[in-house]
CSV table of C-alpha atoms in Angstrom, one decimal:
chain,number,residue,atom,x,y,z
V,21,UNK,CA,7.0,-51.0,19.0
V,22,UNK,CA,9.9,-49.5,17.4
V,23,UNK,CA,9.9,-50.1,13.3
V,24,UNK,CA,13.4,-48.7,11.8
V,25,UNK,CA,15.7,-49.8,9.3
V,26,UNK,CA,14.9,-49.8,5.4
V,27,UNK,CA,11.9,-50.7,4.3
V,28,UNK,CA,10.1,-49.6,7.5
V,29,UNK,CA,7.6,-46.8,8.1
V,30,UNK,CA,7.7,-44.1,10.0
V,31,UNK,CA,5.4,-43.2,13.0
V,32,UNK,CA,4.5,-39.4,12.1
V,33,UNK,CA,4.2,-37.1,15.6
V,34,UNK,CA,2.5,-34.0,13.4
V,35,UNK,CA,2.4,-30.8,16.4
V,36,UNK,CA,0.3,-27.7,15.5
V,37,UNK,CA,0.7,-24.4,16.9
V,38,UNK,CA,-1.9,-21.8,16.5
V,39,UNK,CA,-0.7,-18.5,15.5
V,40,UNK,CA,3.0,-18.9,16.1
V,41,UNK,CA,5.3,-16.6,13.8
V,42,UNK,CA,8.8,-18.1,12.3
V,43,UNK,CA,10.7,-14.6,13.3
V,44,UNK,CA,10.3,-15.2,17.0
V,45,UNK,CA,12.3,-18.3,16.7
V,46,UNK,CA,14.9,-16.5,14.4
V,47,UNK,CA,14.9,-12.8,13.1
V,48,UNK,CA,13.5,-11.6,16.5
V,49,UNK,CA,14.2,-13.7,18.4
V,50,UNK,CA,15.0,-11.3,21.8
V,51,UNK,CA,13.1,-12.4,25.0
V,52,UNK,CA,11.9,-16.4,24.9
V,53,UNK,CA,13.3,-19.6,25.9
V,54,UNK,CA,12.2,-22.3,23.8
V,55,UNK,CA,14.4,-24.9,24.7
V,56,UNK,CA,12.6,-27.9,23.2
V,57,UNK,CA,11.8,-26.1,20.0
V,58,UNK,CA,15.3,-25.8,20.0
V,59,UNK,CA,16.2,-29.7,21.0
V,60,UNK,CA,14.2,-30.5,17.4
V,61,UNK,CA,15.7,-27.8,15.5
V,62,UNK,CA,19.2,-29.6,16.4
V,63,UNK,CA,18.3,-32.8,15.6
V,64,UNK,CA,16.0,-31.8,12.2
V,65,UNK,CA,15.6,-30.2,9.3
V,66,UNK,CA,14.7,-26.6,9.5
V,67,UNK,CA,13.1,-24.9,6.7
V,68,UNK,CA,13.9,-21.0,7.3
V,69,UNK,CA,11.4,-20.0,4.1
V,70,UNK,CA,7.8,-21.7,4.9
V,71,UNK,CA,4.8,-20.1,3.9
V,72,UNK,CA,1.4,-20.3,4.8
V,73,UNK,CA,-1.4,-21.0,1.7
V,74,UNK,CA,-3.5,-18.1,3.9
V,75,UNK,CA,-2.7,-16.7,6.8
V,76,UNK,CA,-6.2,-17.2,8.9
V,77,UNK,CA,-7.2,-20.8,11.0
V,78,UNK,CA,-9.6,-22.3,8.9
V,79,UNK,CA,-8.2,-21.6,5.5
V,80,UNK,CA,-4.8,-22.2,6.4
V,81,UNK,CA,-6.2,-25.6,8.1
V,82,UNK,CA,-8.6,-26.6,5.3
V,83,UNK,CA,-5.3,-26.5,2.9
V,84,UNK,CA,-3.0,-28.8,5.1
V,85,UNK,CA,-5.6,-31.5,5.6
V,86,UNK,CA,-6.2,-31.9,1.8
V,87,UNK,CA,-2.9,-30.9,0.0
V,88,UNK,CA,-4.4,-27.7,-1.9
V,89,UNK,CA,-5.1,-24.2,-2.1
V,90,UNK,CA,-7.7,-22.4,-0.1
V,91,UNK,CA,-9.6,-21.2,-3.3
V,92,UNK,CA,-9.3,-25.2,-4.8
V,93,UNK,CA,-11.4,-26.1,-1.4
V,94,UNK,CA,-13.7,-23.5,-1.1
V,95,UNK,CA,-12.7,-22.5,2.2
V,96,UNK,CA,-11.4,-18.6,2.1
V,97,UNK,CA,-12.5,-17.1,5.6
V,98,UNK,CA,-13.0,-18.3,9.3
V,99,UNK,CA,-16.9,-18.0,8.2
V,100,UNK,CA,-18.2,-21.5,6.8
V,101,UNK,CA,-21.3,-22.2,6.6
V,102,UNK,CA,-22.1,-23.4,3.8
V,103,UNK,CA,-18.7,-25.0,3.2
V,104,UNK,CA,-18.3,-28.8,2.9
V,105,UNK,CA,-15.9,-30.0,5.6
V,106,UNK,CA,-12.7,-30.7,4.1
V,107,UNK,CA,-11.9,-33.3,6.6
V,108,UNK,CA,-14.4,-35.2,5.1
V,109,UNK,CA,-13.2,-35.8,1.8
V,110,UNK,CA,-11.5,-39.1,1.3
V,111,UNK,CA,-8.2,-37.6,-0.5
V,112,UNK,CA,-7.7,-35.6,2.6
V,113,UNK,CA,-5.0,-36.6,5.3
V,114,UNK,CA,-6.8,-38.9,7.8
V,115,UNK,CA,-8.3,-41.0,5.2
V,116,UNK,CA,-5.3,-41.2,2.4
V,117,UNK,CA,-2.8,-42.5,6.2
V,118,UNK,CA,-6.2,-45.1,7.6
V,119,UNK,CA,-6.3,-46.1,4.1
V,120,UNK,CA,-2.6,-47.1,3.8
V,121,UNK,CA,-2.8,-49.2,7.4
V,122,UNK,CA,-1.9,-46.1,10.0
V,123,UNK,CA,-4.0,-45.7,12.9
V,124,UNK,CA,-4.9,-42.4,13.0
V,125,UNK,CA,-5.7,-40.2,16.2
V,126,UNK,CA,-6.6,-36.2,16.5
V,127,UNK,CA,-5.9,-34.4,19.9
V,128,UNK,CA,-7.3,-30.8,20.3
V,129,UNK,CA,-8.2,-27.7,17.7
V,130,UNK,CA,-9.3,-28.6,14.6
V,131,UNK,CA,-10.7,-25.5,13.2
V,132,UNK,CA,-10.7,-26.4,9.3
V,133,UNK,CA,-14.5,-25.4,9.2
V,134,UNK,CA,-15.6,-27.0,13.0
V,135,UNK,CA,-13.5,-26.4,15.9
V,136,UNK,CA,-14.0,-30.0,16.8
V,137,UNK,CA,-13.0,-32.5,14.5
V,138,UNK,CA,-16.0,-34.4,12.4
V,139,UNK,CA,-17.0,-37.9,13.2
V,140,UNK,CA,-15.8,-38.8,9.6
V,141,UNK,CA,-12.8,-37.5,8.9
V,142,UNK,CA,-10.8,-40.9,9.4
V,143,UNK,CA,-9.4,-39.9,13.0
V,144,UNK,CA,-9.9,-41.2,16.1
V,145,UNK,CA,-10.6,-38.3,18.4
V,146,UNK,CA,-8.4,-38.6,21.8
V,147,UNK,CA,-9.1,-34.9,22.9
V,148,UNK,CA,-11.2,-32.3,22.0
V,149,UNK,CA,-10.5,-28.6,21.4
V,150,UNK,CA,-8.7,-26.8,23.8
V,151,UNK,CA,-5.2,-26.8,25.5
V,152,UNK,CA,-5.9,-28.4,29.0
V,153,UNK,CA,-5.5,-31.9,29.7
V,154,UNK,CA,-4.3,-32.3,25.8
V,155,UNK,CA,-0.7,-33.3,26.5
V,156,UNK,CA,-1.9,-36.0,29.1
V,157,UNK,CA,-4.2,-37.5,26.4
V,158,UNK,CA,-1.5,-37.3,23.5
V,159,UNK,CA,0.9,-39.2,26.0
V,160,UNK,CA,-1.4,-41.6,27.5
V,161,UNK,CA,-2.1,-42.7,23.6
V,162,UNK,CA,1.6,-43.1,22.3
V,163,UNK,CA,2.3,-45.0,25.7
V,164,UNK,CA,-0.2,-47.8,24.2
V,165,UNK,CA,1.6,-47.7,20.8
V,166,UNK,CA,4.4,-49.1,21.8
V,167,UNK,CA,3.1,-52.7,22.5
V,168,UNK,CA,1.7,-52.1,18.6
V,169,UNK,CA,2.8,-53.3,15.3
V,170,UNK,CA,1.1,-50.9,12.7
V,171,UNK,CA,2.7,-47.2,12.3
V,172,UNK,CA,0.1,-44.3,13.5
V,173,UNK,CA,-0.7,-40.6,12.9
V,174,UNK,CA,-1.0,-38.6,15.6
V,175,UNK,CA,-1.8,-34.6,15.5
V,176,UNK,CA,-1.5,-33.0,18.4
V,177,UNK,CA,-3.3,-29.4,18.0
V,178,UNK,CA,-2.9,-26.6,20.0
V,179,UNK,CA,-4.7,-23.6,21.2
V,180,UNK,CA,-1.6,-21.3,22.0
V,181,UNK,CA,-0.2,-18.9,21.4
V,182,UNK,CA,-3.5,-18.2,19.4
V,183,UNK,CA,-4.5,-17.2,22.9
V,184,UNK,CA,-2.8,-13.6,22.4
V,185,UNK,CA,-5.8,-12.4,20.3
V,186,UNK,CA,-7.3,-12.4,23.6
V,187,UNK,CA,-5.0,-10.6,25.6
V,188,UNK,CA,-5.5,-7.9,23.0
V,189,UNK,CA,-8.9,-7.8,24.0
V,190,UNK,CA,-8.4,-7.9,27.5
V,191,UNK,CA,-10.4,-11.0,27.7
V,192,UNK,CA,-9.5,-13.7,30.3
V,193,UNK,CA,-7.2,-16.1,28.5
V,194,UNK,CA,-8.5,-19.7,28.7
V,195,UNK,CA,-5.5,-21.5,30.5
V,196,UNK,CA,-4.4,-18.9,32.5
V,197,UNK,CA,-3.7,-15.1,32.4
V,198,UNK,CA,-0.1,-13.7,31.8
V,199,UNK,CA,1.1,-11.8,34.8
V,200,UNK,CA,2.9,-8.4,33.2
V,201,UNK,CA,6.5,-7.0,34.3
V,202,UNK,CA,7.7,-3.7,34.3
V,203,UNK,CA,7.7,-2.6,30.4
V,204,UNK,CA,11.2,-1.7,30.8
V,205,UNK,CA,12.1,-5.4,31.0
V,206,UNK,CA,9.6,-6.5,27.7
V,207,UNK,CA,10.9,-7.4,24.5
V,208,UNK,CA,12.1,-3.7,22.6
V,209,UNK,CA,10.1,-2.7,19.6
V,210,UNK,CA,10.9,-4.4,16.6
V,211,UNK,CA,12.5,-2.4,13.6
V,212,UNK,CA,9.8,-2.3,11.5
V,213,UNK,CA,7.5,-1.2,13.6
V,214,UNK,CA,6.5,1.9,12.4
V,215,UNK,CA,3.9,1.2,9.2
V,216,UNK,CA,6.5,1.5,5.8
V,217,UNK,CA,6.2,4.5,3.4
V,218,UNK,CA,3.8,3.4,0.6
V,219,UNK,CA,1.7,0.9,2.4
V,220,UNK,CA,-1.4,-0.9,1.0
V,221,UNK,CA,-4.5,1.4,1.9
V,222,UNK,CA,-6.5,-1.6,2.5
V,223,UNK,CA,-4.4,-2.9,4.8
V,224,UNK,CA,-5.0,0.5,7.3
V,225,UNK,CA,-8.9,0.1,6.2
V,226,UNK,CA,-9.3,-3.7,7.9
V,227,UNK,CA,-7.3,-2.3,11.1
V,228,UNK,CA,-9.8,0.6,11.5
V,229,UNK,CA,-12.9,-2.0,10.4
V,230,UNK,CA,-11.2,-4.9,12.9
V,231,UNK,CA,-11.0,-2.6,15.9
V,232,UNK,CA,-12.9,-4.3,18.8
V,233,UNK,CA,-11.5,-8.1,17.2
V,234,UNK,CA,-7.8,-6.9,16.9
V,235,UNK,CA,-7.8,-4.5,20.2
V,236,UNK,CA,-4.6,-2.6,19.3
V,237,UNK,CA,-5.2,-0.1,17.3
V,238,UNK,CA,-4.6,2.6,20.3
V,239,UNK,CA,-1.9,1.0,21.6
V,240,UNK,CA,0.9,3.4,22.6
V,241,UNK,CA,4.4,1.9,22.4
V,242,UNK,CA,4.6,0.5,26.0
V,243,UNK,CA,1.4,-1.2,25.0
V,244,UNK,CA,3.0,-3.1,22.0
V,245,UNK,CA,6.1,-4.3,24.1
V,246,UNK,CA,3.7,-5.8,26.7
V,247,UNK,CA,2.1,-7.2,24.0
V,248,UNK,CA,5.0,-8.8,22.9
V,249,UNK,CA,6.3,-9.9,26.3
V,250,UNK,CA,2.9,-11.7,26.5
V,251,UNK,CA,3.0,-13.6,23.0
V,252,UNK,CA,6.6,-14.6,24.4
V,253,UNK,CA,4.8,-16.2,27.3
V,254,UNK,CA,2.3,-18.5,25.7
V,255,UNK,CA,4.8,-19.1,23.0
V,256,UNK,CA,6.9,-21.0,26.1
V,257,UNK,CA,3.9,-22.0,27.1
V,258,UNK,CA,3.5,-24.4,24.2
V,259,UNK,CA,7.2,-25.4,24.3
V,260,UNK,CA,6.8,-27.0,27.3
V,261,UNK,CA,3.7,-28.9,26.2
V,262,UNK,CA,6.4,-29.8,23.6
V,263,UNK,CA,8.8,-31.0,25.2
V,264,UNK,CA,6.4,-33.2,27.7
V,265,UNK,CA,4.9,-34.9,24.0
V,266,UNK,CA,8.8,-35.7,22.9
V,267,UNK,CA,9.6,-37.4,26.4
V,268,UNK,CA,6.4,-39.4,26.2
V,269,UNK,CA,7.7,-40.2,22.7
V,270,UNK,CA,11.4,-41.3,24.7
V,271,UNK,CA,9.4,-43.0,27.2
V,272,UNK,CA,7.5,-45.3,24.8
V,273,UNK,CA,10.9,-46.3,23.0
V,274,UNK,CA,9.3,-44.7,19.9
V,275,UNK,CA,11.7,-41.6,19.1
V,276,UNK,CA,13.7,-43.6,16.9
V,277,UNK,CA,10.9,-44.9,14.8
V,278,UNK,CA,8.9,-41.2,14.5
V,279,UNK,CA,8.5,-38.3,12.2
V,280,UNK,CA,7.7,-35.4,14.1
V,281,UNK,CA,6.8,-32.3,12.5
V,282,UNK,CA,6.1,-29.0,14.2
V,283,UNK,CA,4.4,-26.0,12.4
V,284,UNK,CA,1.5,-23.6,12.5
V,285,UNK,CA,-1.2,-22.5,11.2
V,286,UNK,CA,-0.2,-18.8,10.5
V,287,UNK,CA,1.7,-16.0,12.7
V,288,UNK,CA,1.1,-13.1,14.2
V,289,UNK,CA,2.0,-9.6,13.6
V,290,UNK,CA,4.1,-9.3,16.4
V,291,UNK,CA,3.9,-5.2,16.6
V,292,UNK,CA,5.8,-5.2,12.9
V,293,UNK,CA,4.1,-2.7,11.0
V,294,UNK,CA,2.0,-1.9,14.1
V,295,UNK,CA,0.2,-5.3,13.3
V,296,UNK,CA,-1.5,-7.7,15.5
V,297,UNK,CA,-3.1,-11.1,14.4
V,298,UNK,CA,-3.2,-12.6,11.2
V,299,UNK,CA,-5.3,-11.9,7.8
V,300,UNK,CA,-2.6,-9.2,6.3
V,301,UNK,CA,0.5,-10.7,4.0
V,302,UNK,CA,2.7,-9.6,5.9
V,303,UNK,CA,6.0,-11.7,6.5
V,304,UNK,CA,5.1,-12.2,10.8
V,305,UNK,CA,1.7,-13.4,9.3
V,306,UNK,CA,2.3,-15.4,6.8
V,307,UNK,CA,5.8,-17.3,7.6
V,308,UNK,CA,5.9,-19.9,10.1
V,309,UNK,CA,8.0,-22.3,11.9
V,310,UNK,CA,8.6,-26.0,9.9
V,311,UNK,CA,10.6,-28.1,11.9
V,312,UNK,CA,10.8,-32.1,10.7
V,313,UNK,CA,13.0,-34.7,12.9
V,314,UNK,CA,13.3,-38.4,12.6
V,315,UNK,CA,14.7,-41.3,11.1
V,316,UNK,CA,15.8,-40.5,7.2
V,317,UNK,CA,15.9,-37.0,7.9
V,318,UNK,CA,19.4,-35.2,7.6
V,319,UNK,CA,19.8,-32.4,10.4
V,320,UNK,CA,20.4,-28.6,9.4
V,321,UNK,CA,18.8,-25.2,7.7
V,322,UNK,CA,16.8,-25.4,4.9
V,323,UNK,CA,16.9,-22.2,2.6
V,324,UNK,CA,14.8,-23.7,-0.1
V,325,UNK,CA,11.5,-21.5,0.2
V,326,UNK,CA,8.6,-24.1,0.7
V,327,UNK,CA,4.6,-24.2,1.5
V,328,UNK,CA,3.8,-25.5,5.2
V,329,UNK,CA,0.3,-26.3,4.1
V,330,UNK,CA,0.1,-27.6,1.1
V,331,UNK,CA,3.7,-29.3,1.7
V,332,UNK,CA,3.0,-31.5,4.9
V,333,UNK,CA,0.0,-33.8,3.1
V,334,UNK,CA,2.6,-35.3,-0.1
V,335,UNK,CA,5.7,-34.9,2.8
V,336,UNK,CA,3.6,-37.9,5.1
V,337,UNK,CA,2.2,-39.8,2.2
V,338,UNK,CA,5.6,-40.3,0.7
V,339,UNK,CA,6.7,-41.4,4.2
V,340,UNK,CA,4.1,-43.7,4.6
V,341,UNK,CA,4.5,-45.2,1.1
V,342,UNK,CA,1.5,-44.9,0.2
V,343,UNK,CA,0.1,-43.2,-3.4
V,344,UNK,CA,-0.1,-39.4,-3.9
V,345,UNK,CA,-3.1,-37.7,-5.6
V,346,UNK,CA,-1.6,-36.8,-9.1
V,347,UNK,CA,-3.2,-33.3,-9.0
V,348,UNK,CA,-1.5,-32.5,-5.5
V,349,UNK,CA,0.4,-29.0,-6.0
V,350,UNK,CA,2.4,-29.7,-3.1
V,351,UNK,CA,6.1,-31.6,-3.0
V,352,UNK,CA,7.4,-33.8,-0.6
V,353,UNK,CA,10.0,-31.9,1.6
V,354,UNK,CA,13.6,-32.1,0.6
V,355,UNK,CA,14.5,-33.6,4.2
V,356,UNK,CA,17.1,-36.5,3.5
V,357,UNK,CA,19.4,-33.6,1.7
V,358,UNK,CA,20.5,-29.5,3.0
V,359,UNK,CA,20.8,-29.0,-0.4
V,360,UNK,CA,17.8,-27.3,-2.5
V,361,UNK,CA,16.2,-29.8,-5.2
V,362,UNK,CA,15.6,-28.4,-8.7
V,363,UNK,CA,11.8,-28.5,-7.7
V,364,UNK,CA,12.1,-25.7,-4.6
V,365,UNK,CA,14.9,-24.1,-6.5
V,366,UNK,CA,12.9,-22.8,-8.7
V,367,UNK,CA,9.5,-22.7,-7.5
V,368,UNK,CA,6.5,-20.1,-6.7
V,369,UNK,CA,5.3,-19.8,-3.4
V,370,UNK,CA,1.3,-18.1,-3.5
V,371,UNK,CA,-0.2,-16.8,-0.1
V,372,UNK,CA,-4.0,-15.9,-0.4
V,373,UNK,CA,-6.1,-13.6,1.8
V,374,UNK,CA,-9.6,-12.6,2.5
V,375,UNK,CA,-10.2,-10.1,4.8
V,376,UNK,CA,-12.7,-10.7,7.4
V,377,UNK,CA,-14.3,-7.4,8.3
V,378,UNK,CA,-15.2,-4.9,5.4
V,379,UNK,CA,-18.5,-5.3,3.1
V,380,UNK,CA,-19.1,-7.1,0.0
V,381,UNK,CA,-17.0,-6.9,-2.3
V,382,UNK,CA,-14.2,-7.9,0.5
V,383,UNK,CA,-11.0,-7.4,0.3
V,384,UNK,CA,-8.9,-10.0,-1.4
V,385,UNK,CA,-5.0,-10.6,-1.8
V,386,UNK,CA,-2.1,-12.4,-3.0
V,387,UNK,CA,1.7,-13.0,-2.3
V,388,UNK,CA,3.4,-14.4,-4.8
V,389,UNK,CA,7.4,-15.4,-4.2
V,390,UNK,CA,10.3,-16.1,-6.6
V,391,UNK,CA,14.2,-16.1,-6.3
V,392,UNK,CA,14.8,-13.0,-4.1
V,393,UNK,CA,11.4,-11.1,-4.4
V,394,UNK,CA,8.0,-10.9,-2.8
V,395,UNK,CA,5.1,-9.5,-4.6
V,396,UNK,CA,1.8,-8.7,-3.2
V,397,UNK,CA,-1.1,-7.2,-4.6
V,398,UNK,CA,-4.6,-6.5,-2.9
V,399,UNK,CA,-7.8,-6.0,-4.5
V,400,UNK,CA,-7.9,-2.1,-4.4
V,401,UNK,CA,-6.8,1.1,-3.0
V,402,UNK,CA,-3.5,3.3,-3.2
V,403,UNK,CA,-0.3,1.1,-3.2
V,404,UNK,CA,-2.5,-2.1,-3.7
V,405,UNK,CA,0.8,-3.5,-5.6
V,406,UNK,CA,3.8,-4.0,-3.3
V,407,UNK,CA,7.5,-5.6,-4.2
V,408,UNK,CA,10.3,-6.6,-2.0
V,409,UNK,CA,13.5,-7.8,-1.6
V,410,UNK,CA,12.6,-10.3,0.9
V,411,UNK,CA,16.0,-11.5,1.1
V,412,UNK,CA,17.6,-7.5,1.5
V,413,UNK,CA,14.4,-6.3,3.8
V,414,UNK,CA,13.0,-8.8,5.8
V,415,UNK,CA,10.9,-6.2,7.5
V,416,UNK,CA,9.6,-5.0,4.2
V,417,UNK,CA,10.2,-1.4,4.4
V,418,UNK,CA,11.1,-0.1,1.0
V,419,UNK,CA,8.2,-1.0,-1.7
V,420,UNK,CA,10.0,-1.3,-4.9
V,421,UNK,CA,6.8,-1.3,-6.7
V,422,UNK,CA,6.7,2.5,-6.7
V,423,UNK,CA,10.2,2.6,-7.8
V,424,UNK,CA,10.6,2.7,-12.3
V,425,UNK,CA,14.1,0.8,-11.3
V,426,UNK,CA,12.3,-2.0,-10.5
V,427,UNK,CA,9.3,-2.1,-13.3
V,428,UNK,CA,10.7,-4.9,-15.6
V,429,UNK,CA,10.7,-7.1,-12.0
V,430,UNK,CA,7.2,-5.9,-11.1
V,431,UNK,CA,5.9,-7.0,-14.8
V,432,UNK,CA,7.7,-9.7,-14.3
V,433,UNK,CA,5.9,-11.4,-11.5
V,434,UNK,CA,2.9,-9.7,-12.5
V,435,UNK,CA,3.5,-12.2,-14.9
V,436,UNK,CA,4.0,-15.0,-12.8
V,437,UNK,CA,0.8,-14.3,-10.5
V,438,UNK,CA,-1.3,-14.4,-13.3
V,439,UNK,CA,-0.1,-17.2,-15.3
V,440,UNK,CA,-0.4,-19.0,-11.5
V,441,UNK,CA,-4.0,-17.6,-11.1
V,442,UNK,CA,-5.3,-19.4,-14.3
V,443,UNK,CA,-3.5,-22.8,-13.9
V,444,UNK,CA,-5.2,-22.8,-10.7
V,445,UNK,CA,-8.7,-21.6,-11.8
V,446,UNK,CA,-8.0,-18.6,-8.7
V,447,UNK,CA,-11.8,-17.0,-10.4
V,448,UNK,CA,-11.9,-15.1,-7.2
V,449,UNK,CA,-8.8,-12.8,-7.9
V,450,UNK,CA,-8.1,-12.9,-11.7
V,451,UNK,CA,-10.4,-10.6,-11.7
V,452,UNK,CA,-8.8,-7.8,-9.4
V,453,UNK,CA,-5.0,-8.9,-10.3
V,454,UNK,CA,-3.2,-6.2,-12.5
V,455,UNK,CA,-2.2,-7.5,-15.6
V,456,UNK,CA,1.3,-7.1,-16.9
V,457,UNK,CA,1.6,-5.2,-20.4
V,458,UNK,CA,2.5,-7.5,-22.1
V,459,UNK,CA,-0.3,-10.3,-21.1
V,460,UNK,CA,-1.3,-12.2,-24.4
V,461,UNK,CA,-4.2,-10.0,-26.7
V,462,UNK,CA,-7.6,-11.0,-24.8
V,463,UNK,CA,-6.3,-11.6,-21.6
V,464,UNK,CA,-8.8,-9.7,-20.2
V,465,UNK,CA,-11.7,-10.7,-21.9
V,466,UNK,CA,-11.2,-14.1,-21.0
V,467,UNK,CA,-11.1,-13.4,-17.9
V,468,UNK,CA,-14.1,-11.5,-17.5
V,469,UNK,CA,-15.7,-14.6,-19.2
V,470,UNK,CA,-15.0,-16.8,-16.4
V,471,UNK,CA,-18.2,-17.1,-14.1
V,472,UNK,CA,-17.8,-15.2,-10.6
């Protein structure tokens, strides 16, 4: 039943991607038709500048479902057991919307510890994980909404492109394999593909360690273009699924009365920096599509650099009305407006990181974004502190950490990381973070008296 006018709320359509990078939609764009993508992007708000909490499935999944940061939930690697389900907890997404009168239903890939979604987590469960036979459910269910009075939920999670990881395998791919042109005709290489002067040691180290799970690291050039021709493919592949789930929406007389929101999980390297997969803090792993479309929402680019995990949970509680959990560190996204509020004007963004595949103690790492810069730092090696103009170099080729120009910028958000690290109680890294000069006297021994 359609609900509009003041007053009324929303339906909220939520569509997951897994693994889907913002710069094949934008910056790179060369080689894939996305036409229903593009249908929302018209019709929406696109945010240009959204971040993952951590680029990795279950971390990255653990933080949209409860509104915080990986290290605030526990959750910091796709290994989990002895993590409490975040689903479960009743400030997480599915409980706050059946709590506030939405009927709340889950379709496919869960993956925020389970792959399949827990009996408790205050969903209905319409399909389980995996990509076939998901649209047709997702359909089916908003075709019975529309004889309904009380405004629904609905995530609809996909599988694809995540699928890629195992074409670099050469593992069949679960919904059908990609049938490969002549190179000639694949997407070019992009410009940063070659690995930039003064790159993170630890970064190389978790390729070499990850070789049989990433599957590219002796791929020759023609290799990487097929690669990407491929990730092109199940990226369409997912469009279409798309654009079936916004006709069944049409179909049900509901368009006018939903939210939809389509995002991922975390990107993919794409080749850049001769990168596959996620894990690294790199800008094809860690910034992803955030389209929003619906009634109250004002069409056009956003530039105002926001989170698309920890963003989404006070984004659909405000829509819904309903009360937000005071100690949220998300903000509802500026949607009504193209203008930037003071809140995302000024704001940090902080990516974490955990890689997967060296020994205890494993490799840990942050992103930390302000105004025009990027700064990463990792938990060890040569180069483990990185800067960039993000806004000038994209592709992040020239570290300005190594650069004395640049020092009173690189104190500066050494600064900012950790003053971030202790409001959040981040024990895991304020430890390994490298602490600007002039960091108040006992800085250090405070932090060294935090339990590990």
């Amino acid at each position: 039943m359609t609900r509009v006018g003041p007053g009324a709320r929303p339906n909220v359509l939520l569509v997951m991607a897994d693994q889907l990078g913002a710069h094949v939609l934008d910056r790179d764009r060369a080689g894939v038709r996305t036409p229903h993508l593009d249908r929302l992007r018209a019709s929406g708000a696109t945010f240009e500048n959204a971040y993952v909490s951590f680029p990795l499935c279950v971390p990255a999944r653990a933080s949209l479902l409860t509104g915080r940061m990986p290290h605030e939930v526990g959750v910091m690697s796709n290994r989990h057991a002895d993590v409490v389900e975040p689903g479960t907890r009743p400030d997480s997404l599915g409980h706050l919307l059946s709590g506030a009168g939405y009927d709340c239903a889950y379709a496919g890939k869960w993956h925020a510890t389970t792959p399949e979604p827990p009996h408790d987590a205050g969903f209905d469960v319409i399909h389980p994980f995996g990509d076939v036979g998901l649209v047709d459910a997702c359909t089916s269910w908003i075709a019975g909404r529309a004889v309904t009075d009380d405004p629904f939920l609905l995530v609809a999670s996909f599988d694809d492109p995540h699928t890629i990881c195992e074409f670099a395998r050469n593992q069949p791919l679960p919904y059908g394999d990609i049938v490969l042109g002549d190179v000639r005709d694949a997407p070019p290489l992009p410009a940063n593909f070659a690995p930039a002067p003064f790159e993170s040691q630890a970064v190389r180290d978790e390729q070499s360690r990850a070789a049989q799970s990433y599957g590219t690291l002796d791929y020759s050039p023609d290799d990487w273009r097929q690669y990407r021709f491929a990730y092109r493919r199940l990226i369409e592949r997912f469009d279409d699924a798309l654009g079936v789930l916004l006709d069944g929406l049409d179909a049900a007389g509901l368009t006018e009365s939903t939210i939809v929101i389509v995002t991922s999980d975390h990107g993919d390297g794409d080749g850049a920096h001769r990168w596959n997969q996620k894990t690294a803090l790199f800008e094809e792993c860690v910034r992803v599509p955030l389209i929003v479309s619906g009634p109250g929402v004002t069409p056009g680019s956003r530039r105002a650099r926001v989170s698309a995990s920890i963003d989404i949970l006070p984004s659909v509680l405000a829509w819904a009305q309903t009360a937000t959990p005071e100690d949220l560190p998300g903000h509802a996204l500026p949607v009504e407006h193209a203008g930037e509020s003071d809140a995302t004007a000024s704001r940090s963004i902080v990516v974490e990181t955990l890689f997967d595949q060296d020994a205890p103690p494993r490799t840990r790492g942050r992103a930390l974004y302000h105004g025009a810069y990027k700064y990463v730092v990792y938990s060890w090696g040569r180069y483990r502190e990185q800067l960039f103009d993000i806004e000038a170099d994209p592709g992040e080729r020239r570290n300005l950490a190594v650069e004395s120009a640049f020092d009173a910028m690189r104190e500066e958000m050494r600064m900012r990381l950790l003053e971030w690290c202790l409001a959040t109680d981040d024990q895991g890294f304020l430890k390994v973070l490298v602490l600007p000069a002039d960091a108040p006297a006992g800085t250090q021994r405070e932090i060294f008296a935090r339990p590990y």
